[in-house]
PDB file of C-alpha atoms in Angstrom:
ATOM      1  CA  ARG R   4      -6.533 -63.200  39.250  1.00 63.00           C
ATOM      2  CA  SER R   5      -5.952 -62.106  35.358  1.00 84.00           C
ATOM      3  CA  VAL R   6      -2.457 -62.052  36.541  1.00 87.00           C
ATOM      4  CA  ALA R   7      -1.652 -65.202  37.239  1.00 85.00           C
ATOM      5  CA  ALA R   8      -3.760 -66.863  34.979  1.00 84.00           C
ATOM      6  CA  ARG R   9      -1.087 -65.608  32.644  1.00 86.00           C
ATOM      7  CA  ASP R  10       2.354 -66.265  34.545  1.00 89.00           C
ATOM      8  CA  ASP R  11       0.517 -70.189  34.597  1.00 88.00           C
ATOM      9  CA  LEU R  12       0.366 -69.754  30.884  1.00 88.00           C
ATOM     10  CA  GLU R  13       3.386 -68.290  30.801  1.00 90.00           C
ATOM     11  CA  HIS R  14       5.125 -71.280  33.000  1.00 90.00           C
ATOM     12  CA  ALA R  15       3.079 -73.893  30.408  1.00 91.00           C
ATOM     13  CA  PHE R  16       4.058 -72.637  27.529  1.00 92.00           C
ATOM     14  CA  ARG R  17       7.826 -72.531  28.634  1.00 93.00           C
ATOM     15  CA  GLY R  18       7.765 -75.846  29.129  1.00 93.00           C
ATOM     16  CA  LEU R  19       7.299 -76.925  25.509  1.00 96.00           C
ATOM     17  CA  THR R  20      10.137 -77.165  22.821  1.00 96.00           C
ATOM     18  CA  PRO R  21      11.336 -74.895  20.335  1.00 96.00           C
ATOM     19  CA  GLU R  22       9.677 -76.689  17.696  1.00 97.00           C
ATOM     20  CA  GLN R  23       6.211 -76.997  19.718  1.00 97.00           C
ATOM     21  CA  ARG R  24       5.851 -73.233  20.492  1.00 96.00           C
ATOM     22  CA  ALA R  25       6.397 -72.014  16.702  1.00 97.00           C
ATOM     23  CA  VAL R  26       4.294 -74.035  15.766  1.00 97.00           C
ATOM     24  CA  VAL R  27       1.356 -73.566  18.511  1.00 96.00           C
ATOM     25  CA  VAL R  28       2.303 -69.520  18.331  1.00 96.00           C
ATOM     26  CA  LEU R  29       1.821 -69.651  14.395  1.00 97.00           C
ATOM     27  CA  HIS R  30      -2.079 -71.857  14.939  1.00 97.00           C
ATOM     28  CA  HIS R  31      -3.150 -69.989  17.869  1.00 94.00           C
ATOM     29  CA  HIS R  32      -1.779 -66.518  17.987  1.00 94.00           C
ATOM     30  CA  LEU R  33      -1.652 -65.789  13.951  1.00 96.00           C
ATOM     31  CA  GLY R  34      -4.421 -68.419  13.404  1.00 97.00           C
ATOM     32  CA  TYR R  35      -2.426 -69.425  10.388  1.00 98.00           C
ATOM     33  CA  PRO R  36      -4.184 -73.246   9.346  1.00 97.00           C
ATOM     34  CA  LEU R  37      -1.903 -76.689   9.010  1.00 97.00           C
ATOM     35  CA  THR R  38      -1.010 -76.724   5.352  1.00 97.00           C
ATOM     36  CA  GLU R  39       0.521 -73.163   6.007  1.00 98.00           C
ATOM     37  CA  ILE R  40       2.843 -73.400   8.908  1.00 97.00           C
ATOM     38  CA  ALA R  41       4.382 -76.680   7.438  1.00 98.00           C
ATOM     39  CA  ALA R  42       5.322 -74.757   4.598  1.00 98.00           C
ATOM     40  CA  THR R  43       6.829 -72.322   6.818  1.00 97.00           C
ATOM     41  CA  LEU R  44       8.839 -74.246   8.759  1.00 97.00           C
ATOM     42  CA  GLY R  45       9.899 -76.237   6.254  1.00 97.00           C
ATOM     43  CA  ILE R  46       7.974 -79.483   7.934  1.00 98.00           C
ATOM     44  CA  PRO R  47       5.474 -82.178   6.769  1.00 98.00           C
ATOM     45  CA  VAL R  48       2.101 -81.330   7.658  1.00 98.00           C
ATOM     46  CA  GLY R  49       1.758 -84.279   9.777  1.00 97.00           C
ATOM     47  CA  ALA R  50       4.767 -82.904  11.412  1.00 98.00           C
ATOM     48  CA  ALA R  51       3.162 -79.806  12.329  1.00 98.00           C
ATOM     49  CA  ARG R  52       0.107 -81.618  12.932  1.00 98.00           C
ATOM     50  CA  SER R  53       1.464 -83.894  15.936  1.00 97.00           C
ATOM     51  CA  ARG R  54       3.946 -80.668  17.259  1.00 97.00           C
ATOM     52  CA  LEU R  55       0.478 -79.670  17.864  1.00 97.00           C
ATOM     53  CA  HIS R  56      -1.634 -82.395  19.651  1.00 97.00           C
ATOM     54  CA  TYR R  57       1.570 -83.217  22.472  1.00 97.00           C
ATOM     55  CA  ALA R  58       1.805 -79.203  22.526  1.00 96.00           C
ATOM     56  CA  VAL R  59      -1.793 -78.634  23.567  1.00 95.00           C
ATOM     57  CA  ARG R  60      -1.941 -81.686  25.625  1.00 96.00           C
ATOM     58  CA  HIS R  61       0.670 -81.022  27.801  1.00 94.00           C
ATOM     59  CA  LEU R  62      -0.713 -77.139  27.585  1.00 94.00           C
ATOM     60  CA  ARG R  63      -3.842 -78.680  29.183  1.00 93.00           C
ATOM     61  CA  THR R  64      -2.704 -80.967  31.766  1.00 93.00           C
ATOM     62  CA  VAL R  65      -0.851 -77.837  32.858  1.00 91.00           C
ATOM     63  CA  LEU R  66      -3.119 -75.658  33.282  1.00 89.00           C
ATOM     64  CA  ASP R  67      -4.979 -77.756  34.825  1.00 89.00           C
ATOM     65  CA  GLY R  68      -3.123 -78.805  37.595  1.00 81.00           C
ATOM     66  CA  ASP R  69      -2.540 -82.394  36.827  1.00 53.00           C
ATOM     67  CA  GLY R  70       1.156 -81.893  38.687  1.00 50.00           C
ATOM     68  CA  ARG R  71       2.518 -84.831  35.987  1.00 48.00           C
ATOM     69  CA  ALA R  72       6.169 -84.506  35.088  1.00 43.00           C
ATOM     70  CA  LEU R  73       5.255 -85.001  30.829  1.00 44.00           C
ATOM     71  CA  ALA R  74       7.329 -86.913  28.666  1.00 43.00           C
ATOM     72  CA  THR R  75       4.095 -86.548  26.341  1.00 45.00           C
ATOM     73  CA  SER R  76       5.451 -82.783  26.766  1.00 45.00           C
ATOM     74  CA  LYS R  77       8.193 -84.100  24.143  1.00 50.00           C
ATOM     75  CA  GLU R  78       7.314 -85.835  21.105  1.00 49.00           C
ATOM     76  CA  ARG R  79       6.919 -89.493  19.561  1.00 49.00           C
ATOM     77  CA  PRO R  80       9.817 -90.305  17.633  1.00 45.00           C
ATOM     78  CA  ALA R  81       8.708 -91.309  14.191  1.00 40.00           C
TER      79      ALA R  81
END
């Protein structure tokens, strides 16, 4: 069961953009606040927040088995 869950998470994670992956790892794995993520990546706090939002939405959709091909995993243009 845990191997399948890990494989599902890895599959969902691969569907993120590199920018989204960076924010997810910094926030959820390393525990950085959005202000520190923004400073680390050299982006505005709003961009960090947006990347995290769309990344989490993508991960939830894929892991919930929605099955839709997601354009939502891509960030909307500013």
